[in-house]
Coordinates of C-alpha atoms in Angstrom, one line a residue:
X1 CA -39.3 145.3 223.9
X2 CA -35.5 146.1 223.2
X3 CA -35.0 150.5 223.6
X4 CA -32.6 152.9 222.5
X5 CA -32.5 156.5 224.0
X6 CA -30.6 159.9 222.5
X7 CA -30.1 163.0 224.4
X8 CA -29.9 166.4 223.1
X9 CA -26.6 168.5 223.2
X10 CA -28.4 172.0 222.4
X11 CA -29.8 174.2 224.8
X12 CA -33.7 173.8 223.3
X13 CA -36.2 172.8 225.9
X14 CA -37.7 170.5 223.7
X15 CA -35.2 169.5 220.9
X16 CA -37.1 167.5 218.2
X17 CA -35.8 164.3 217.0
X18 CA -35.4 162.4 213.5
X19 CA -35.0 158.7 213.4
X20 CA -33.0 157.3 210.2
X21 CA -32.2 153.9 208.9
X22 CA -28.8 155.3 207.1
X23 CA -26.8 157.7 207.6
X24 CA -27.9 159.4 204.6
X25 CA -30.6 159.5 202.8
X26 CA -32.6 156.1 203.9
X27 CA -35.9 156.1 205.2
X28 CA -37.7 158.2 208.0
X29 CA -38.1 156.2 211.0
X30 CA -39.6 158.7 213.5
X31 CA -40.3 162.3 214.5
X32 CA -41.0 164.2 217.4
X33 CA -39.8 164.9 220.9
X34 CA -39.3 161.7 222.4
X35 CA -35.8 160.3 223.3
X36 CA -36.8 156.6 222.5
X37 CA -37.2 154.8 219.9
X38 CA -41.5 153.7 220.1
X39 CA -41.1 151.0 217.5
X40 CA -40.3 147.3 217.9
X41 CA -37.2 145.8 216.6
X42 CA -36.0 142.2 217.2
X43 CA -32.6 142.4 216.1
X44 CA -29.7 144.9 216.8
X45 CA -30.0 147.8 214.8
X46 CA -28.3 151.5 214.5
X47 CA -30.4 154.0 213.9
X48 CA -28.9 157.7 212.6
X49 CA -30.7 160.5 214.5
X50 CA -30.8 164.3 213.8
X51 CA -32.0 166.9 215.9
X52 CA -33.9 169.3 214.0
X53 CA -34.0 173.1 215.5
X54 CA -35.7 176.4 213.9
X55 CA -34.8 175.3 210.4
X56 CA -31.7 173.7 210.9
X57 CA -31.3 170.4 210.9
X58 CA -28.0 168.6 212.8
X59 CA -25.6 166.0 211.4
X60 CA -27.4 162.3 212.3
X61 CA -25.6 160.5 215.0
X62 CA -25.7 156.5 214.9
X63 CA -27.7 155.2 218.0
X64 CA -27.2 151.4 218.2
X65 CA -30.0 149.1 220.3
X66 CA -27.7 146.1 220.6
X67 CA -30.3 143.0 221.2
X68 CA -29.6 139.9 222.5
X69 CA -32.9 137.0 221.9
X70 CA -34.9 135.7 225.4
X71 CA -34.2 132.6 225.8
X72 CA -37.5 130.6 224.6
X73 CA -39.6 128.1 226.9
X74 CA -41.2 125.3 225.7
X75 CA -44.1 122.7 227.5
X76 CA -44.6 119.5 226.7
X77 CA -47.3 116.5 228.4
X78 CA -49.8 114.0 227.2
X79 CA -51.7 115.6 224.6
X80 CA -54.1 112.8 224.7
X81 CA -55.9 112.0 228.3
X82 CA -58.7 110.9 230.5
X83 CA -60.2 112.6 233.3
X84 CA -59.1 111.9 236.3
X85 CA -56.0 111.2 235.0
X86 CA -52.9 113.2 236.4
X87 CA -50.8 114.2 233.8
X88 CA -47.6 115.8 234.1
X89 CA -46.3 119.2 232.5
X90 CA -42.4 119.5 232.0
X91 CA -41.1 123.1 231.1
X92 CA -37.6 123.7 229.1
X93 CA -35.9 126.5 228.6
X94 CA -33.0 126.8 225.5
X95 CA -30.2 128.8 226.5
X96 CA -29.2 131.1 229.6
X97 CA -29.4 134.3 229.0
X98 CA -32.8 134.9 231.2
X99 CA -33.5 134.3 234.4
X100 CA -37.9 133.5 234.6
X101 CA -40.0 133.3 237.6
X102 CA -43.2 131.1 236.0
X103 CA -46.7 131.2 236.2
X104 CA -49.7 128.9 234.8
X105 CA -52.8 129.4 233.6
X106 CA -55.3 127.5 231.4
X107 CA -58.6 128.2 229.4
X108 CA -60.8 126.9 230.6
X109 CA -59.9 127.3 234.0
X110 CA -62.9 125.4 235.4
X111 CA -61.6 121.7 235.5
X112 CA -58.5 122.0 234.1
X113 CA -56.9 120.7 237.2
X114 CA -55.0 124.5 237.6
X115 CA -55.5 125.6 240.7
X116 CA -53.8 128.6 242.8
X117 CA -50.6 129.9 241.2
X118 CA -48.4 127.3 240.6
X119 CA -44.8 128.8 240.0
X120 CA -43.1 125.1 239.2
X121 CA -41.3 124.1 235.9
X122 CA -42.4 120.7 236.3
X123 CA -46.5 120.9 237.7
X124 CA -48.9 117.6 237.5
X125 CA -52.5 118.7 236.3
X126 CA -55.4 116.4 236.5
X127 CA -58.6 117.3 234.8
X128 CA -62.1 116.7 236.2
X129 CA -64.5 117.6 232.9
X130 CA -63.8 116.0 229.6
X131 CA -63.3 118.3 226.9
X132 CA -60.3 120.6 225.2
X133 CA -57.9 122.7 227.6
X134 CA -54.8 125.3 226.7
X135 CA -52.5 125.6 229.7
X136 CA -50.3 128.3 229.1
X137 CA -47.0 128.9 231.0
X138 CA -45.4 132.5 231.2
X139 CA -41.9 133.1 232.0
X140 CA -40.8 136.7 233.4
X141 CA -38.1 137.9 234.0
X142 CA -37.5 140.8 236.7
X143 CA -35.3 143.7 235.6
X144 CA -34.9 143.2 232.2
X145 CA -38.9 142.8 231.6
X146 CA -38.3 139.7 229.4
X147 CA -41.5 137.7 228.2
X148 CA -41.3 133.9 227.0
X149 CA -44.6 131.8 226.6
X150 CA -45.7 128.7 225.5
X151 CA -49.5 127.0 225.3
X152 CA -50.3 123.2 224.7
X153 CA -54.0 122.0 224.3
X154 CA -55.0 118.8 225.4
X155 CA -57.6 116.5 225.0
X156 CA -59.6 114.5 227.8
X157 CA -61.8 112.1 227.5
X158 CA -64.6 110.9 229.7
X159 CA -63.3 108.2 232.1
X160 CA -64.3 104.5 231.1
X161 CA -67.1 102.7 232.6
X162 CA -69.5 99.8 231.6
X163 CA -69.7 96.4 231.8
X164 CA -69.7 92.9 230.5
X165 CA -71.7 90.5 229.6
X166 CA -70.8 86.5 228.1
X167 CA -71.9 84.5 224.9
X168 CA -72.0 81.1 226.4
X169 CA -70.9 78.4 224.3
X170 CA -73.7 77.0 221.8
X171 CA -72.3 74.3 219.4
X172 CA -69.5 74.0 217.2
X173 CA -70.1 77.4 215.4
X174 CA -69.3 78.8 218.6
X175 CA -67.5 76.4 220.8
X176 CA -65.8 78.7 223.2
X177 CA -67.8 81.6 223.8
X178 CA -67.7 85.3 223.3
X179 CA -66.7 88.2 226.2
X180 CA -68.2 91.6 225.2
X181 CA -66.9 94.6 226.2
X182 CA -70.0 97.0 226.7
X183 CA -68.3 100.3 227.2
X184 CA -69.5 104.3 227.9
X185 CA -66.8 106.6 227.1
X186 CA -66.0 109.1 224.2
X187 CA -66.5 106.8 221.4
X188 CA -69.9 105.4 222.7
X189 CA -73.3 106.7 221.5
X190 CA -74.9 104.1 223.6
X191 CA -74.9 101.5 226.5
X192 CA -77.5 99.9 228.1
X193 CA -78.0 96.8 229.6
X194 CA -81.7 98.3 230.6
X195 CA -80.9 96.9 234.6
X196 CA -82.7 101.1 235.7
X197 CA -85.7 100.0 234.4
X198 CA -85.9 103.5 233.4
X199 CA -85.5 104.8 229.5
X200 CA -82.5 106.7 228.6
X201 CA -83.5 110.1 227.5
X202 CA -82.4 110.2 224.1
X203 CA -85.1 106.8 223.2
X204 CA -88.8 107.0 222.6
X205 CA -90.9 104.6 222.9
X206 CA -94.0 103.3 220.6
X207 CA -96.3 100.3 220.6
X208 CA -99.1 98.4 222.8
X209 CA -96.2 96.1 224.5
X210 CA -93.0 98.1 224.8
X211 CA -91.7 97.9 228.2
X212 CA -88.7 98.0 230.1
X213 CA -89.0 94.6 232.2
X214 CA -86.7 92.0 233.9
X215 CA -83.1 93.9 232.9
X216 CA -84.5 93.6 229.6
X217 CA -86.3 95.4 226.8
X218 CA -89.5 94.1 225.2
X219 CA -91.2 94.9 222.1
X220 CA -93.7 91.8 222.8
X221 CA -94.7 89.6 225.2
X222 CA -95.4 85.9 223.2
X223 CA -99.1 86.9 222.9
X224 CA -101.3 87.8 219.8
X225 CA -101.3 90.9 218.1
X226 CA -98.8 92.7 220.0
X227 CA -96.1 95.2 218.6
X228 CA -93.1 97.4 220.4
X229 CA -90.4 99.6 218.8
X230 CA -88.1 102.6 220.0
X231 CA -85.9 105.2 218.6
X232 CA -82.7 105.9 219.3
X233 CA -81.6 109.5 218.9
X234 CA -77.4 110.0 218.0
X235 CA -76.6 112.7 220.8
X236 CA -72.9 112.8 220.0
X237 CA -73.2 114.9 217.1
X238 CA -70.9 112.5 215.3
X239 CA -71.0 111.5 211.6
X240 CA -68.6 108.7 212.1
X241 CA -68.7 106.4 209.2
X242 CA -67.2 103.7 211.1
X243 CA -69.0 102.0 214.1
X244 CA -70.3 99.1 215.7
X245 CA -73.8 97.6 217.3
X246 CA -73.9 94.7 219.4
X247 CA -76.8 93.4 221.2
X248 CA -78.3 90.9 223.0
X249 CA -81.7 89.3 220.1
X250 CA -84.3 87.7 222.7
X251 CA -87.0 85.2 221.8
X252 CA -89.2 83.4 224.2
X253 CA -91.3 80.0 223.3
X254 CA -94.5 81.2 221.2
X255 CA -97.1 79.1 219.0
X256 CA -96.0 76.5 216.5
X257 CA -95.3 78.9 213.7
X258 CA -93.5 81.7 215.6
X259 CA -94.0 84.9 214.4
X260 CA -94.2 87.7 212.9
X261 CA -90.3 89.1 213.6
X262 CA -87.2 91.7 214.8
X263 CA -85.4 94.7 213.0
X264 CA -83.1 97.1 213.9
X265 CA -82.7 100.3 211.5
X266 CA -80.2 103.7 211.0
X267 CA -81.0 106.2 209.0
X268 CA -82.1 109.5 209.0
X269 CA -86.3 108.9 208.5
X270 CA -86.1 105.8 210.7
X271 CA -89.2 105.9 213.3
X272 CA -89.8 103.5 216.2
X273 CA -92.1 101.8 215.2
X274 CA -93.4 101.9 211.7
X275 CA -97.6 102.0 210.4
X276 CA -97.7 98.8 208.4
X277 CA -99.9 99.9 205.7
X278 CA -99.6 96.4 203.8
X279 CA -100.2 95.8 200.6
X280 CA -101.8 93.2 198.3
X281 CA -98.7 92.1 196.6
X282 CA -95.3 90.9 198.2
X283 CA -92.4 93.0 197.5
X284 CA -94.5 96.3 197.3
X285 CA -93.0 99.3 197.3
X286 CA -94.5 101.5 200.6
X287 CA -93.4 104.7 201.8
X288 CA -90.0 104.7 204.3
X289 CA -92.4 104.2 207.6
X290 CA -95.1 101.7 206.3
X291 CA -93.1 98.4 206.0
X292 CA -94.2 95.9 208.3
X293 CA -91.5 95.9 211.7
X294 CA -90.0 93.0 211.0
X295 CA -88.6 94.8 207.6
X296 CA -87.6 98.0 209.6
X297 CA -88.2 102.0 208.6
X298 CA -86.7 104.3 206.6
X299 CA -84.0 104.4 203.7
X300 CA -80.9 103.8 205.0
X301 CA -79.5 100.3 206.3
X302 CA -82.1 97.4 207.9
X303 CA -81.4 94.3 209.4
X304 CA -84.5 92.3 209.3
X305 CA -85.2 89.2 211.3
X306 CA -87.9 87.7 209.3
X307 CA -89.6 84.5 211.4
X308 CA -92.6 83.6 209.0
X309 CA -92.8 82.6 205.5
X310 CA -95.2 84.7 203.3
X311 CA -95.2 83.8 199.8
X312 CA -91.7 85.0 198.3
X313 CA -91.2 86.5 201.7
X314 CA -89.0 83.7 203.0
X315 CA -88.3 83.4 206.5
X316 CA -84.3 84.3 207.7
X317 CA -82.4 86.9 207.8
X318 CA -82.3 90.2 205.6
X319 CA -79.8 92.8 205.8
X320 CA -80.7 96.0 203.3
X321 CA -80.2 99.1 202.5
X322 CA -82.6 101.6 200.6
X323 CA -85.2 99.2 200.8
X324 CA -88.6 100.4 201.7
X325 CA -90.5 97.4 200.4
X326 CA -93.4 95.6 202.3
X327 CA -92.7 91.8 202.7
X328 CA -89.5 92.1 201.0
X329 CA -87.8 88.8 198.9
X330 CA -84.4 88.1 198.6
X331 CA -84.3 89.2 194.9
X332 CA -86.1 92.6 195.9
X333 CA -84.2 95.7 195.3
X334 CA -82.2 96.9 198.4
X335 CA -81.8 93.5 199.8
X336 CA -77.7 93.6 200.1
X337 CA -77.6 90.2 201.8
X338 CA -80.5 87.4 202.5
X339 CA -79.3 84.8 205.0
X340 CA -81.5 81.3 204.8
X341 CA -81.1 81.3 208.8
X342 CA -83.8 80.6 211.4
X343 CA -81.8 79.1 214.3
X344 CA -82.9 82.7 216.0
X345 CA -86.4 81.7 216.5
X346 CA -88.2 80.2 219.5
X347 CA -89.9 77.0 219.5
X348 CA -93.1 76.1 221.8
X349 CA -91.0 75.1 224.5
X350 CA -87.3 76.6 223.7
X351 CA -86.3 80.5 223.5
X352 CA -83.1 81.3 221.9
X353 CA -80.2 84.1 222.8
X354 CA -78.1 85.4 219.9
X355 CA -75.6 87.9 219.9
X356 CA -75.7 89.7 217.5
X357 CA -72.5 92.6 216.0
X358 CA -73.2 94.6 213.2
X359 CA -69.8 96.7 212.0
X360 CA -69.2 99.0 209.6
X361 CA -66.0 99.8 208.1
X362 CA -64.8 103.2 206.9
X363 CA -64.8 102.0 203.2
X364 CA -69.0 102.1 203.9
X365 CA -68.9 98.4 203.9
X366 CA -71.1 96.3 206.1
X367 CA -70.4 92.5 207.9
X368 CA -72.7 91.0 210.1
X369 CA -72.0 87.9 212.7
X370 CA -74.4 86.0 215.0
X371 CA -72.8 84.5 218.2
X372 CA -69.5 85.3 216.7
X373 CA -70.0 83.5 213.4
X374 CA -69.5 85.8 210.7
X375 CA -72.4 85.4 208.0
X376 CA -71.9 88.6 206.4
X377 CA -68.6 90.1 205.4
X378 CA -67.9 93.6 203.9
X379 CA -71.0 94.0 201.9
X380 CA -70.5 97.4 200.2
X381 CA -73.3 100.0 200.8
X382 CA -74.6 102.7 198.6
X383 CA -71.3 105.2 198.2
X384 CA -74.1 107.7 199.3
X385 CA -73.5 106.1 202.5
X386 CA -69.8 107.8 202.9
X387 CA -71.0 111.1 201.8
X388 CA -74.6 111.8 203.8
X389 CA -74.5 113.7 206.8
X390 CA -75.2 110.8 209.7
X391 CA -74.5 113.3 212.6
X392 CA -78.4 113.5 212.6
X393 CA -79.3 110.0 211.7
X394 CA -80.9 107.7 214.5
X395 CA -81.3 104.1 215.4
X396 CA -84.9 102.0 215.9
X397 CA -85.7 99.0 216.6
X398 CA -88.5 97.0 216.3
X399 CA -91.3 93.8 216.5
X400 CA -94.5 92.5 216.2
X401 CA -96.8 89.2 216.4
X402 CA -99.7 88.7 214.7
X403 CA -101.7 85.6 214.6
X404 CA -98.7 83.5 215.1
X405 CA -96.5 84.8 218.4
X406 CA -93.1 84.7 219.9
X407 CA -91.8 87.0 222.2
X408 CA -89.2 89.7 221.1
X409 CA -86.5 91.1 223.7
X410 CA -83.2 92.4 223.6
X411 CA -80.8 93.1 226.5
X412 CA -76.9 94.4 226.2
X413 CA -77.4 97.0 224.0
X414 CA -73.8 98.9 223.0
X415 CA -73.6 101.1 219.9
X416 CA -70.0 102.7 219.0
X417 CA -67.0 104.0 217.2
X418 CA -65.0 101.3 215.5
X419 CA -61.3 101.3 216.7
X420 CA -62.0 103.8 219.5
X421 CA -61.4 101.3 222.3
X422 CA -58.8 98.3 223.0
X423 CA -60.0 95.1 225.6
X424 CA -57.5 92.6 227.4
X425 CA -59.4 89.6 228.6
X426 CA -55.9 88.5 230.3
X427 CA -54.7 91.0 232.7
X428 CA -53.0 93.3 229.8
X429 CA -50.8 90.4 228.1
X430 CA -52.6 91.7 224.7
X431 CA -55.0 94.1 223.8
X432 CA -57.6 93.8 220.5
X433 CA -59.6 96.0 219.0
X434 CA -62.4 93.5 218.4
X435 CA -65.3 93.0 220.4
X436 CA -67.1 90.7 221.0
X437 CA -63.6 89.0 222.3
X438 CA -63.5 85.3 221.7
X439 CA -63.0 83.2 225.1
X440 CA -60.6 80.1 225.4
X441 CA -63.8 78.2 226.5
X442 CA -65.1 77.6 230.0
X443 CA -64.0 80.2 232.9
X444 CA -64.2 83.8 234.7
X445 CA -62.8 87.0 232.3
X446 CA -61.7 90.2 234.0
X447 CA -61.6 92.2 230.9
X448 CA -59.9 95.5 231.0
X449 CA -60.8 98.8 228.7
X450 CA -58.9 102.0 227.5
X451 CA -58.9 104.4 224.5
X452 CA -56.5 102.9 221.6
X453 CA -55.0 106.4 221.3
X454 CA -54.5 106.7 225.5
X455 CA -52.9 103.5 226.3
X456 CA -52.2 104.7 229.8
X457 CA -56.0 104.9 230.9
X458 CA -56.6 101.5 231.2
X459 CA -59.8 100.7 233.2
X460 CA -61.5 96.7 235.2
X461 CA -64.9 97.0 234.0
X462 CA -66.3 93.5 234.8
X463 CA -66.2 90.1 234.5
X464 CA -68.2 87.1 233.3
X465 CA -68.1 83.6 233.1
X466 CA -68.2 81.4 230.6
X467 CA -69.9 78.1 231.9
X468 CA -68.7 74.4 231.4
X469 CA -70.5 72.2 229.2
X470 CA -73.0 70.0 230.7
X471 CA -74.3 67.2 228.5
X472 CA -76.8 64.5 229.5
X473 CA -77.1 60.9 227.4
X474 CA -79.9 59.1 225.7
X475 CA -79.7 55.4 224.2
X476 CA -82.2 52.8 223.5
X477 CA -79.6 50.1 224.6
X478 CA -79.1 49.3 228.3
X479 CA -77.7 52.0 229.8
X480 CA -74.4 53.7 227.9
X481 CA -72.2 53.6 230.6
X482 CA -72.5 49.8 230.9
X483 CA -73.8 48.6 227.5
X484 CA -70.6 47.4 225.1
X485 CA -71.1 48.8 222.0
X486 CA -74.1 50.7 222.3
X487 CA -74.7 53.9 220.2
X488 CA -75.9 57.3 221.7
X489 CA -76.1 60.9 221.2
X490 CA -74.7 63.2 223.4
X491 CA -76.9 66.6 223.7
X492 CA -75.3 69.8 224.4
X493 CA -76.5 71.6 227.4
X494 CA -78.9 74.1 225.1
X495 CA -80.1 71.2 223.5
X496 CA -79.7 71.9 219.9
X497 CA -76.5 70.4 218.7
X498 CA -76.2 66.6 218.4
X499 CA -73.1 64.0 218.4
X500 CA -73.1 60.9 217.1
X501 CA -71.3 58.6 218.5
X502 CA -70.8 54.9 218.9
X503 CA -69.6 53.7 222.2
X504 CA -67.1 51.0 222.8
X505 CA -65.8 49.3 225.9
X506 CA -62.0 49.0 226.2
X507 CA -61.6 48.3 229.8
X508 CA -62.3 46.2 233.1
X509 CA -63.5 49.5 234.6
X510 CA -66.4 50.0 232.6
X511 CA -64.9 52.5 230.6
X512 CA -66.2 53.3 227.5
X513 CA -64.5 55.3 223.6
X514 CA -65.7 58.0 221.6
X515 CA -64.9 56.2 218.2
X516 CA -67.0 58.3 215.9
X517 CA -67.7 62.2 216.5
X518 CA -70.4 63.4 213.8
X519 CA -69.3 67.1 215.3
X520 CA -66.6 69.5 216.6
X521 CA -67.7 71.0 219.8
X522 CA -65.3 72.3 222.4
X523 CA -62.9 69.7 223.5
X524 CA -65.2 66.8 223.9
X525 CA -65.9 67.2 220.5
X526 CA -62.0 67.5 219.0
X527 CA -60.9 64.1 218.3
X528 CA -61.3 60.4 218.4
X529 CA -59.8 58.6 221.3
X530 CA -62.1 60.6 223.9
X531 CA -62.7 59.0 227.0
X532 CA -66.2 58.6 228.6
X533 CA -67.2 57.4 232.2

C-alpha cells in the first residue's frame, strides 16, 4: 500500500493532523495524531494537511504520494486435464518496475501435484485425484513490499481405462464388423464386461435365475419359468440429457417357440425386476412396476425385446416411452417405435449375439441400431424428457421364460455421455466420436481413447479382432468344385445368410465363376467375376 508521511514544525508533543483533498475547502480525509496517511489510494494523489493546535488551526500544506502501479503477473496452463498428466504452468510478468521472488500454492493442496515451495516462473504440476484445483502464484517483492497474484483453476479428469470388445461380421447388414470402445472415465456412468464375477455396488439384483456366470450376466438359464433383472443406480449425479448404452443382447438355443423376452429401462420408478400382475386383456393399462419384463418398468423410456406372439402382442422389437401397458401392441399408447424384427431370438440349436446402441441426442430424441444397423433414428421423446430431473433416474434390465424358454444374457455393458470421448482404431490418423466404430472387415484394432475436450490424454485400451469369413458349400450336383455348372449356396460362417449362386467352369484348372450373387456380403459378396477354387 502506497504511504505518505508529514512532520510537525511546532514544538507540541503530539501535533494533531488534518488530511484534505483541496487546498480549501474539499473534503476531510483524516484526523488525529498519526503522520501517515491510513487509507488506501492507487493512484498519485496530494493531499493538503493542517496541523491543528489549541484552537488554531495552520495553513494546509500539499503532501503528494506519488505512485507508480506493480507490475502484474499472470499464469497460464491447460485448464482442461487428466490425472496423471504433467501439465506445465508459465508465469509472465508486464512491465519492469518490480523485482518478485515467487511462491505457489494450490487449494486443494492434497493432490494437486504442489509439493515443497516451488519458487520457479515456469513449474510442471501433475495431479493424482480427479477433481477442481486453484494454483495460485504470489509475487513479492523485498523492499518495496509489492504484492502481485494470480489463480487459475483447472480441471482433471479420471485417467482412461477399459476395454474392447468386436461385433464380428454377420451378413450384409453388417459386413465388416463393429469395434466398441468400452470406456471408464469422467463421462461414464458404467462399464462392465462382468469378467469379477462380482456385482458392482451401485446394481441390485432380483429374480430366481440372476447370476453373474461365465464373464456374463444372466437373467435366465433356457429353462421353464425362470426370471432375472437388476437395477442400475446413476452414481454420477449427472442429468445429462445426452448419452449412450451399448451392450452385448445374449440368447442361447431354447424350445421351439422361444420365449418369453429382454428389456432394458431408464427412468426414475424403474425396478429390477417388475411383479407381472397380468391382466385379462392385451394392452392393459398396469401400474409402472406390473408389466410383464419383457415390456420393462416404470414411465420413462423402454426398449422391449418381445420374443412370443400373444394376440395383438406381436413378437419384435418395441421401443417406448410412458408406456406402462401389459402385453403392449404396436398401436398402444407410448409405443414410439415397433420394429417387426426377430433375428435376436434363439432357435433349438442356434443362440444369437446382437449388439445393441441405444443414443440419445440433446434435442431428447432417441435412435436405436442392432449390430450397427440403424432401425431407429431420432424418434422424438416426450419434451418432458428435456426438462425432468434424470440426476436421480436409474437403469434396469430385465427377462423371463415361461412355458416357452430361451436363455437371456448380456455381456459388454457401457452406459455414457454422448460426445464425451474420441476413439482411433488406426494409430491416431482420425478420431470419431461414434462408437460402436465400424471395422474395414477382417483383422486386429488397437483402438485408442481420450476426452474430446483433452486431446492430449490419449490412452491404448485394447484390441480385438475381427475374424475372416469362413464359408462351407452344399450342392446336390457332384461336388462344386468339380461339377460345370452346378448351382450352390454358399453359407456364411453363422449360418444365417445365404448366396445364391450358379457356378461355371472357365478353366483347365478346375476353376470355377461366381456369375450370380443373390447378396452383398463382405468382399466375396461385391461383384460378379469372383473367383472360386
Amino acid at each position: 500500500m502506497p504511504t505518505v508521511s508529514v512532520t510537525s514544525n511546532s514544538t507540541e508533543p503530539t501535533p494533531f493532523f488534518y488530511w484534505y483533498d483541496a487546498p480549501t475547502g474539499g473534503n476531510l480525509l483524516q484526523t488525529g495524531t498519526s503522520t501517515t496517511f491510513t487509507g488506501v489510494i492507487s493512484t498519485t494523489t496530494t493531499f493538503y494537511v493542517s496541523e491543528f493546535v489549541a484552537v488554531c488551526e495552520s495553513p494546509r500544506v500539499a503532501a503528494v504520494a506519488n505512485v507508480t502501479a506493480y507490475d502484474p503477473i499472470d499464469v497460464t496452463a491447460n485448464q482442461v486435464t487428466c490425472v496423471g498428466t504433467p501439465n506445465t504452468f508459465t508465469v509472465t510478468q508486464t512491465g519492469s518496475n518490480n523485482v518478485y521472488a515467487l511462491s505457489w500454492s494450490a487449494n486443494p493442496m492434497a493432490g494437486s501435484g504442489v509439493i515443497g515451495t516451488e519458487t520457479g516462473s515456469v513449474e510442471t504440476f501433475t495431479t493424482t485425484i480427479p477433481g477442481f484445483y486453484s494454483y495460485i502464484v504470489t509475487g513479492t517483492e523485498t523492499g518495496t513490499g509489492c504484492v502481485a497474484s494470480d489463480t487459475i483453476v483447472t480441471n482433471n479428469y479420471v485417467g482412461l481405462s477399459g476395454t474392447v470388445s468386436a461385433t464380428q461380421i454377420s451378413g450384409c447388414d453388417n459386413p465388416n464388423g463393429l469395434i466398441t470402445a468400452n470406456v471408464t472415465g469422467a463421462g461414464t456412468v458404467l462399464n462392465d464386461d462382468f469378467t469379477s464375477g462380482i456385482l458392482p455396488s451401485n446394481m441390485t439384483s432380483a429374480g430366481n435365475d440372476f447370476a453373474l456366470i461365465g464373464g456374463q450376466m444372466r437373467f435366465t438359464s433356457s429353462a421353464l419359468s425362470k426370471n432375472g433383472g437388476v437395477l442400475i443406480t446413476n452414481t454420477t449425479g449427472l442429468a445429462n440429457d445426452d448419452f449412450q448404452i451399448d451392450f452385448d443382447m445374449i440368447t442361447t438355443p431354447g424350445s421351439g417357440s422361444p420365449a418369453d423376452g429382454f428389456s432394458y429401462s431408464y427412468g426414475s420408478n424403474v425396478v429390477a425386476l417388475p411383479a407381472t400382475v397380468g391382466s385379462p386383456v392385451v394392452g392393459q393399462v398396469v401400474g409402472p412396476t406390473e408389466s410383464n419384463p419383457e415390456s420393462g418398468s416404470g414411465t420413462g423410456l423402454k426398449l422391449g425385446f418381445d420374443a412370443y406372439t400373444n394376440g395383438a402382442n406381436t413378437a419384435g422389437i418395441y421401443l417406448m416411452y410412458n408406456c406402462p401397458i401389459w402385453n403392449q401392441t404396436p398401436a398402444s399408447s407410448g409405443v414410439i417405435a415397433y420394429i417387426n424384427n426377430v433375428t435376436w431370438r434363439a432357435t433349438t440349436t442356434l443362440g444369437k449375439t446382437t449388439h445393441v446402441t441405444i443414443k440419445i441426442n440433446a434435442l431428447g430424441q432417441v435412435s436405436l441400431w442392432l449390430n450397427g444397423v440403424q432401425v431407429v433414428t431420432d424418434a422424438p421423446l416426450p419434451a418432458s424428457y428435456l426438462t425432468d430431473d434424470k440426476s436421480t433416474w436409474n437403469h434396469a434390465f430385465c427377462a423371463r421364460t415361461g412355458g416357452e424358454y430361451q436363455g437371456h444374457y448380456i455381456d459388454n455393458l457401457l452406459i455414457q455421455y454422448n460426445n464425451f470421448y474420441e476413439y482411433s482404431i488406426d494409430g491416431g490418423t482420425s478420431w470419431t466420436t461414434n462408437n460402436p466404430i465400424p471395422a474395414s472387415g477382417p483383422g486386429t484394432y488397437t483402438v485408442l481413447a481420450r476426452y474430446a475436450s483433452v486431446p492430449a490424454c490419449s490412452t491404448s485400451i485394447g484390441s480385438a479382432t475381427i475374424d475372416p469369413i469362413v464359408f462351407t458349400t452344399t450342392s446336390t450336383s457332384n461336388g462344386v468344385c468339380t461339377y460345370s455348372g452346378s448351382n450352390a449356396n454358399i453359407w456364411n460362417y453363422t449360418g444365417i445368410y445365404k448366396c445364391n449362386i450358379s457356378m461355371g467352369k472357365f478353366s483347365s484348372r478346375n476353376e470355377y465363376m461366381v456369375s450370380n450373387f443373390g447378396c452383398n456380403l463382405s468382399n466375396l459378396c461385391s461383384s460378379t467375376g469372383f473367383y472360386y477354387r
